[in-house]
Coordinates of C-alpha atoms (C1' of nucleotides) in Angstrom, one line a residue:
Chain A
M1 CA 15.5 24.6 -30.6
T2 CA 15.5 20.9 -31.4
S3 CA 18.8 20.5 -29.7
R4 CA 17.4 22.1 -26.6
T5 CA 14.3 19.8 -26.5
R6 CA 16.4 16.7 -26.3
G7 CA 15.1 14.6 -23.4
D8 CA 11.9 16.6 -23.1
K9 CA 9.9 13.6 -24.3
A10 CA 11.5 11.4 -21.7
E11 CA 10.7 13.9 -19.1
A12 CA 7.1 14.2 -20.3
I13 CA 6.7 10.4 -20.3
L14 CA 8.0 10.3 -16.7
E15 CA 5.6 13.0 -15.7
G16 CA 2.7 11.2 -17.4
A17 CA 3.8 8.0 -15.7
R18 CA 3.9 9.7 -12.4
Q19 CA 0.4 10.9 -12.6
Q20 CA -1.1 7.6 -13.7
F21 CA 1.0 5.3 -11.5
M22 CA 0.3 7.5 -8.4
A23 CA -3.5 7.5 -9.2
N24 CA -4.0 3.9 -10.2
G25 CA -1.0 1.9 -9.0
Y26 CA 1.2 -0.3 -11.2
A27 CA -1.1 -3.0 -12.5
A28 CA -4.1 -0.8 -13.2
T29 CA -2.1 1.7 -15.2
S30 CA -1.8 0.9 -18.9
M31 CA 0.9 2.1 -21.3
D32 CA -1.8 3.8 -23.4
Q33 CA -2.8 5.9 -20.4
V34 CA 0.8 6.9 -19.8
A35 CA 1.2 7.8 -23.5
V36 CA -1.9 9.9 -23.5
A37 CA -1.0 11.6 -20.2
A38 CA 2.4 12.4 -21.6
G39 CA 1.1 13.6 -24.9
V40 CA 3.1 11.1 -27.0
S41 CA 2.3 7.9 -28.8
K42 CA 2.8 4.5 -27.1
A43 CA 5.6 3.6 -29.5
T44 CA 7.5 6.7 -28.3
V45 CA 7.1 5.5 -24.7
Y46 CA 8.7 2.2 -25.7
S47 CA 11.5 3.9 -27.6
H48 CA 12.6 5.6 -24.3
F49 CA 11.9 2.8 -21.9
Q50 CA 12.3 -0.9 -22.4
D51 CA 9.0 -2.0 -20.9
K52 CA 6.4 -1.1 -18.3
A53 CA 8.4 -2.5 -15.4
S54 CA 11.5 -0.5 -16.5
L55 CA 9.5 2.7 -16.8
F56 CA 8.0 2.2 -13.3
A57 CA 11.5 1.5 -11.9
S58 CA 12.9 4.7 -13.5
L59 CA 10.1 6.7 -12.0
I60 CA 10.5 5.4 -8.5
Q61 CA 14.2 5.8 -8.5
K62 CA 13.9 9.4 -9.8
M63 CA 11.3 10.2 -7.1
A64 CA 13.3 8.5 -4.3
A65 CA 16.3 10.6 -5.3
T66 CA 14.5 13.9 -5.4
K67 CA 11.7 13.8 -2.9
L68 CA 13.9 13.7 0.2
G69 CA 14.0 17.5 0.4
V70 CA 10.3 17.7 0.4
F71 CA 10.0 15.4 3.3
F72 CA 12.7 16.9 5.5
D73 CA 15.0 19.7 5.9
L74 CA 16.5 19.8 9.3
T75 CA 19.7 21.8 8.5
Q76 CA 17.9 25.0 9.4
L77 CA 17.0 23.7 12.9
H78 CA 20.5 22.4 13.8
R79 CA 21.9 25.9 14.4
Q80 CA 19.0 27.2 16.5
T81 CA 19.3 27.0 20.3
Q82 CA 15.7 26.9 21.3
N83 CA 14.6 24.8 24.2
P84 CA 14.0 21.1 23.3
T85 CA 10.3 21.3 23.5
D86 CA 10.0 24.1 21.0
S87 CA 12.5 22.5 18.6
L88 CA 10.9 19.1 18.6
T89 CA 7.4 20.6 18.2
Q90 CA 8.6 22.6 15.3
V91 CA 10.1 19.6 13.6
A92 CA 7.0 17.4 14.2
C93 CA 4.6 20.1 12.9
S94 CA 6.7 20.8 9.9
M95 CA 6.7 17.2 8.9
L96 CA 3.0 16.8 9.4
D97 CA 2.2 20.0 7.5
T98 CA 4.3 18.9 4.6
A99 CA 2.7 15.4 4.4
C100 CA -0.8 16.8 4.9
T101 CA -0.5 19.6 2.4
D102 CA 1.6 17.9 -0.3
E103 CA -0.6 15.2 -1.7
Q104 CA 2.4 13.6 -3.4
S105 CA 4.4 12.6 -0.4
S106 CA 1.7 10.4 1.1
A107 CA 0.7 9.1 -2.3
F108 CA 4.4 8.1 -2.9
M109 CA 4.6 6.2 0.3
R110 CA 1.2 4.5 -0.5
L111 CA 2.6 3.4 -3.9
I112 CA 5.8 2.1 -2.4
V113 CA 3.9 0.0 0.2
A114 CA 1.4 -1.2 -2.5
E115 CA 4.1 -2.4 -4.8
S116 CA 6.6 -3.6 -2.2
Q117 CA 5.8 -7.3 -3.1
R118 CA 6.1 -6.9 -6.9
F119 CA 9.2 -4.7 -6.7
P120 CA 11.1 -5.4 -3.5
E121 CA 14.2 -3.7 -4.9
L122 CA 12.3 -0.5 -5.3
A123 CA 11.1 -0.7 -1.7
T124 CA 14.8 -1.0 -0.7
T125 CA 15.6 2.0 -2.9
Y126 CA 12.9 3.9 -0.9
V127 CA 14.3 2.8 2.4
E128 CA 17.9 3.6 1.5
N129 CA 17.2 7.0 -0.2
V130 CA 14.3 8.3 1.9
A131 CA 13.6 6.5 5.2
K132 CA 17.3 5.9 6.1
P133 CA 18.4 9.6 5.6
V134 CA 15.4 10.9 7.4
I135 CA 16.0 8.7 10.4
S136 CA 19.7 9.4 10.3
Q137 CA 19.2 13.2 10.2
L138 CA 16.7 13.1 13.0
T139 CA 18.9 10.9 15.1
Q140 CA 21.8 13.4 14.6
F141 CA 19.5 16.3 15.5
L142 CA 18.3 14.6 18.7
D143 CA 21.9 13.6 19.6
S144 CA 23.4 17.0 19.0
H145 CA 20.7 19.0 20.8
P146 CA 22.4 20.5 23.9
Q147 CA 19.6 19.8 26.4
L148 CA 18.6 16.4 25.1
H149 CA 20.7 13.5 26.2
L150 CA 18.6 10.5 25.2
S151 CA 19.7 7.0 26.1
D152 CA 18.9 5.8 22.5
P153 CA 18.5 8.7 20.0
E154 CA 18.0 6.4 17.0
A155 CA 15.2 4.5 18.7
T156 CA 13.6 7.8 19.7
A157 CA 13.9 9.0 16.1
R158 CA 12.0 5.9 15.0
I159 CA 9.3 6.5 17.6
L160 CA 8.9 10.1 16.5
I161 CA 8.7 9.4 12.8
G162 CA 6.6 6.3 13.3
S163 CA 4.0 8.2 15.3
L164 CA 3.8 10.9 12.6
V165 CA 3.7 8.4 9.7
Y166 CA 0.9 6.4 11.3
Y167 CA -1.0 9.6 11.9
I168 CA -0.8 10.4 8.2
I169 CA -1.8 6.8 7.2
L170 CA -4.8 6.9 9.5
E171 CA -6.0 10.4 8.9
E172 CA -5.1 11.0 5.2
I173 CA -4.6 7.7 3.4
L174 CA -7.3 5.6 5.1
G175 CA -9.8 8.5 5.5
G176 CA -9.9 8.3 9.3
K177 CA -10.2 12.1 9.4
Q178 CA -13.9 11.5 9.1
T179 CA -14.5 9.0 11.9
L180 CA -11.3 8.9 14.0
H181 CA -10.0 12.4 13.9
M182 CA -7.5 13.7 16.5
E183 CA -6.2 17.2 16.5
R184 CA -2.6 17.4 15.2
D185 CA -1.5 19.4 18.2
R186 CA -2.7 16.8 20.7
L187 CA -0.6 14.2 19.1
V188 CA 2.5 16.4 18.8
A189 CA 2.2 17.8 22.4
T190 CA 2.0 14.3 23.9
L191 CA 4.8 13.0 21.6
V192 CA 7.2 15.8 22.4
N193 CA 6.4 15.7 26.1
G194 CA 7.2 11.9 26.3
I195 CA 10.6 12.5 24.6
V196 CA 11.6 15.5 26.7
Q197 CA 10.5 14.0 30.0
S198 CA 12.3 10.7 29.3
A199 CA 15.5 12.7 29.0
S200 CA 15.4 14.6 32.2
Chain B
M1 CA -23.6 -35.1 2.8
T2 CA -24.6 -32.6 0.2
S3 CA -26.7 -30.7 2.6
R4 CA -23.7 -30.3 4.9
T5 CA -21.6 -28.9 2.1
R6 CA -23.9 -25.9 1.4
G7 CA -21.9 -22.8 1.4
D8 CA -18.6 -24.6 1.1
K9 CA -18.1 -23.3 -2.4
A10 CA -18.6 -19.7 -1.3
E11 CA -16.1 -20.3 1.5
A12 CA -13.6 -21.9 -0.9
I13 CA -13.9 -19.0 -3.3
L14 CA -13.3 -16.5 -0.5
E15 CA -10.2 -18.5 0.6
G16 CA -8.9 -18.6 -3.0
A17 CA -9.6 -14.9 -3.4
R18 CA -7.8 -14.2 -0.1
Q19 CA -4.6 -16.0 -1.3
Q20 CA -4.6 -14.2 -4.7
F21 CA -5.6 -10.7 -3.6
M22 CA -3.1 -10.8 -0.7
A23 CA -0.3 -11.9 -3.0
N24 CA -1.0 -9.8 -6.1
G25 CA -3.3 -7.0 -5.1
Y26 CA -6.7 -6.2 -6.7
A27 CA -5.8 -5.2 -10.3
A28 CA -3.2 -7.9 -10.9
T29 CA -5.5 -10.7 -9.7
S30 CA -7.7 -12.3 -12.3
M31 CA -10.9 -14.1 -11.7
D32 CA -9.4 -17.1 -13.4
Q33 CA -6.6 -17.2 -10.8
V34 CA -9.3 -17.0 -8.0
A35 CA -11.3 -19.8 -9.6
V36 CA -8.2 -22.1 -9.9
A37 CA -7.1 -21.3 -6.3
A38 CA -10.6 -22.1 -5.1
G39 CA -10.9 -25.3 -7.1
V40 CA -14.0 -24.2 -8.9
S41 CA -14.9 -22.9 -12.4
K42 CA -15.0 -19.2 -13.1
A43 CA -18.8 -19.4 -13.7
T44 CA -19.2 -20.7 -10.2
V45 CA -17.4 -17.7 -8.8
Y46 CA -19.8 -15.4 -10.7
S47 CA -22.8 -17.3 -9.4
H48 CA -21.8 -16.5 -5.8
F49 CA -20.5 -13.0 -6.3
Q50 CA -21.8 -10.3 -8.6
D51 CA -18.4 -9.2 -10.0
K52 CA -14.8 -8.8 -9.1
A53 CA -15.2 -5.7 -7.0
S54 CA -18.0 -7.3 -5.1
L55 CA -15.9 -10.4 -4.3
F56 CA -13.1 -8.1 -3.1
A57 CA -15.4 -6.1 -0.9
S58 CA -16.9 -9.3 0.6
L59 CA -13.4 -10.6 1.4
I60 CA -12.2 -7.4 3.0
Q61 CA -15.3 -7.0 5.1
K62 CA -15.0 -10.6 6.3
M63 CA -11.3 -10.2 7.2
A64 CA -11.9 -6.8 8.9
A65 CA -14.6 -8.5 11.0
T66 CA -12.6 -11.5 12.1
K67 CA -8.9 -10.4 12.2
L68 CA -9.2 -8.1 15.2
G69 CA -8.6 -10.9 17.7
V70 CA -5.3 -11.8 15.9
F71 CA -4.1 -8.3 16.3
F72 CA -5.0 -7.7 19.8
D73 CA -6.2 -9.3 23.0
L74 CA -5.8 -7.0 25.9
T75 CA -8.5 -8.5 28.2
Q76 CA -5.9 -10.8 29.8
L77 CA -3.7 -7.9 30.8
H78 CA -6.4 -5.7 32.4
R79 CA -6.7 -7.9 35.4
Q80 CA -3.0 -8.1 36.1
T81 CA -1.4 -5.8 38.5
Q82 CA 2.1 -5.6 37.2
N83 CA 4.1 -2.5 37.3
P84 CA 3.5 -0.2 34.3
T85 CA 6.8 -0.9 32.6
D86 CA 6.3 -4.7 32.5
S87 CA 2.7 -4.4 31.4
L88 CA 3.5 -2.0 28.5
T89 CA 6.5 -4.1 27.5
Q90 CA 4.4 -7.2 27.3
V91 CA 1.7 -5.4 25.3
A92 CA 4.2 -4.0 22.8
C93 CA 6.2 -7.3 22.4
S94 CA 3.0 -9.2 22.0
M95 CA 1.8 -7.0 19.2
L96 CA 5.2 -7.0 17.4
D97 CA 5.5 -10.8 17.7
T98 CA 2.0 -11.3 16.2
A99 CA 2.7 -9.0 13.3
C100 CA 6.1 -10.4 12.6
T101 CA 5.1 -14.0 12.9
D102 CA 1.7 -13.9 11.2
E103 CA 2.3 -13.0 7.6
Q104 CA -1.4 -12.2 7.1
S105 CA -1.7 -9.3 9.5
S106 CA 0.9 -7.2 7.7
A107 CA -0.2 -8.4 4.3
F108 CA -3.7 -7.3 5.2
M109 CA -2.6 -3.8 6.1
R110 CA -0.5 -3.5 3.0
L111 CA -3.5 -4.5 0.9
I112 CA -5.8 -1.9 2.6
V113 CA -3.3 0.8 2.1
A114 CA -2.7 -0.3 -1.5
E115 CA -6.4 -0.2 -2.5
S116 CA -7.4 2.8 -0.3
Q117 CA -7.8 4.9 -3.4
R118 CA -9.8 2.5 -5.4
F119 CA -12.0 1.4 -2.5
P120 CA -12.2 4.2 0.1
E121 CA -15.2 2.7 1.8
L122 CA -13.2 -0.5 2.5
A123 CA -10.4 1.6 4.0
T124 CA -13.1 3.1 6.3
T125 CA -14.3 -0.4 7.1
Y126 CA -10.8 -1.3 8.2
V127 CA -10.5 1.9 10.3
E128 CA -13.8 1.3 12.0
N129 CA -13.4 -2.5 12.6
V130 CA -9.7 -2.8 13.2
A131 CA -7.8 0.4 13.9
K132 CA -10.6 2.1 16.0
P133 CA -11.2 -0.8 18.4
V134 CA -7.4 -1.4 18.8
I135 CA -6.9 2.3 19.7
S136 CA -10.0 2.2 21.9
Q137 CA -8.9 -0.8 23.9
L138 CA -5.4 0.4 24.3
T139 CA -6.6 3.8 25.5
Q140 CA -8.8 2.1 28.1
F141 CA -5.9 -0.1 29.2
L142 CA -3.6 3.0 29.6
D143 CA -6.4 4.9 31.4
S144 CA -7.3 2.1 33.8
H145 CA -3.8 1.2 34.8
P146 CA -3.4 2.1 38.4
Q147 CA 0.1 3.6 38.3
L148 CA -0.3 5.4 34.9
H149 CA -2.1 8.7 34.9
L150 CA -1.4 10.0 31.5
S151 CA -2.5 13.5 30.5
D152 CA -3.8 12.2 27.2
P153 CA -4.2 8.4 27.0
E154 CA -5.7 8.4 23.5
A155 CA -2.8 10.3 22.1
T156 CA -0.4 8.0 23.9
A157 CA -2.2 5.0 22.5
R158 CA -1.7 6.4 19.0
I159 CA 2.0 7.0 19.6
L160 CA 2.5 3.5 20.9
I161 CA 0.6 1.8 18.0
G162 CA 2.1 4.2 15.4
S163 CA 5.7 3.4 16.5
L164 CA 5.0 -0.4 16.3
V165 CA 3.2 -0.2 13.0
Y166 CA 6.0 1.9 11.4
Y167 CA 8.5 -0.7 12.7
I168 CA 6.5 -3.4 11.0
I169 CA 6.3 -1.4 7.8
L170 CA 10.0 -0.6 7.7
E171 CA 11.4 -4.0 8.8
E172 CA 8.9 -6.4 7.3
I173 CA 7.0 -4.8 4.5
L174 CA 9.7 -2.6 2.9
G175 CA 12.5 -5.1 3.7
G176 CA 14.4 -2.8 5.9
K177 CA 15.5 -5.7 8.0
Q178 CA 18.4 -6.1 5.6
T179 CA 19.8 -2.6 5.6
L180 CA 18.1 -0.7 8.5
H181 CA 17.6 -3.3 11.2
M182 CA 17.0 -2.3 14.8
E183 CA 16.5 -4.8 17.6
R184 CA 12.9 -5.1 18.6
D185 CA 13.8 -4.7 22.3
R186 CA 15.6 -1.4 21.7
L187 CA 12.5 0.1 20.2
V188 CA 10.2 -1.3 22.9
A189 CA 12.4 -0.3 25.8
T190 CA 12.7 3.3 24.6
L191 CA 9.0 3.5 23.8
V192 CA 7.9 2.2 27.2
N193 CA 10.4 4.4 29.0
G194 CA 9.1 7.5 27.3
I195 CA 5.5 6.7 28.3
V196 CA 6.2 5.7 31.9
Q197 CA 8.6 8.7 32.5
S198 CA 6.1 11.2 31.1
A199 CA 3.5 10.0 33.6
S200 CA 5.6 10.4 36.8
Chain C
dG1 C1' -25.6 -25.2 -9.1
dT2 C1' -21.7 -26.2 -11.8
dC3 C1' -19.5 -26.9 -15.8
dT4 C1' -17.2 -25.8 -20.9
dA5 C1' -17.0 -22.6 -24.4
dT6 C1' -16.9 -18.1 -26.0
dA7 C1' -18.1 -13.2 -26.8
dG8 C1' -16.2 -8.7 -26.5
dT9 C1' -12.7 -5.8 -24.9
dA10 C1' -8.3 -4.0 -23.4
dC11 C1' -3.7 -5.1 -22.6
dG12 C1' 1.8 -5.1 -23.6
dA13 C1' 4.7 -4.8 -27.1
dT14 C1' 6.2 -4.3 -32.2
dA15 C1' 6.4 -3.4 -37.4
dG16 C1' 6.9 -0.3 -40.8
dA17 C1' 6.0 4.4 -42.9
dC18 C1' 7.9 8.9 -42.7
Chain D
dG1 C1' 12.7 9.7 -33.3
dT2 C1' 8.0 9.7 -33.7
dC3 C1' 3.9 8.3 -35.6
dT4 C1' -0.3 4.8 -37.0
dA5 C1' -1.8 0.4 -37.3
dT6 C1' -1.7 -4.1 -35.7
dC7 C1' -0.4 -8.8 -33.6
dG8 C1' -1.1 -12.1 -30.0
dT9 C1' -2.7 -12.6 -25.5
dA10 C1' -5.3 -12.3 -21.3
dC11 C1' -8.9 -10.2 -19.2
dT12 C1' -14.2 -9.7 -17.3
dA13 C1' -18.4 -11.5 -17.8
dT14 C1' -22.0 -14.5 -19.8
dA15 C1' -24.6 -18.2 -22.6
dG16 C1' -26.0 -22.7 -22.8
dA17 C1' -25.5 -27.8 -21.8
dC18 C1' -26.1 -30.9 -18.0

DNA sequence: GTCTATAGTACGATAGAC
DNA sequence: GTCTATCGTACTATAGAC
């Protein structure tokens, strides 16, 4: 039993840290809060992680390594031979639904942006492990689609992702849903139309 | 002399607060730091502002009310009768240059995103006083341009701004310039091309 | 109005028992 | 390995002299 519980405390600490850092940010989260949320004493937290910054870095690195799949899974779409409009619409709606439903994905991005000055190397970790693969996969998808021959697929991928990310920031993170709402389908339709038309 | 300096302390405090809050965020900025940066004592800060949250709110409201002009000035472009491609390229490059050159505009957005959970009403202030007017002006610009008859100008405005904002986030805020750099003109050219093509 | 000095609290990190 | 108890510091906010 005890041999099977090795590392469970570390996992519980990381989970408690995730809850608190996501909710309050780095500076406003205390090690006492993390310890309580994890169900351990503060000394146990310090026995597994050198200090607060080290715990935060471990958490971000773990999330950056595992949260890619939540953001994006295009492998299923590569094999399909739909028309470009339907494929792109499906990709865009899938990304928006994930970000709007899963509270964690937008909270994670908010945390990375918030702490990008204090921990620039963690912002780089996010770019390398999340943003870069997403752009890369989407670029390959655009490039390999039979009916889409875009002059610059990587630039188009950035436009597509940027439009969706800004929609999430405005509607979900900054609360624009209340005063500045636009229907999801209006944005996606206009976005997809611009990409398809520019290729023909 | 002394009559002319009325309110100077309040202004100095807001300027000190701006420097510190922009650099460190809300929680990691102490009232001592603000007082030192403003060149006054901590008691003077508390004589002008009720508490830390009130000072922060005053700062954000002031910046949201005054920083719109820095972001955007489209009035000059309305009267010109260039072709759509040149007009849009000029608008996009102007916005990117402003955001890349002026450290404050991207730092302001980062701060709003970072504290959007702690101060949701300030995020709304930002949306109402900055994001909404920018989208509104750009929508009118797109709508009134003689050769552009877009099916949904407001959605197109969001796509345009979103692509540029995400570029700023990736390159400037998250340090992607080092590992994920794309030339500004590549993004703008592809973006403008998609908008113009979809209208013809 | 503005200062110095300080009260009261919460923080990060550690010592020492078990 | 994990706990309780604690050290030294830094924080928000205020009291009282001028």
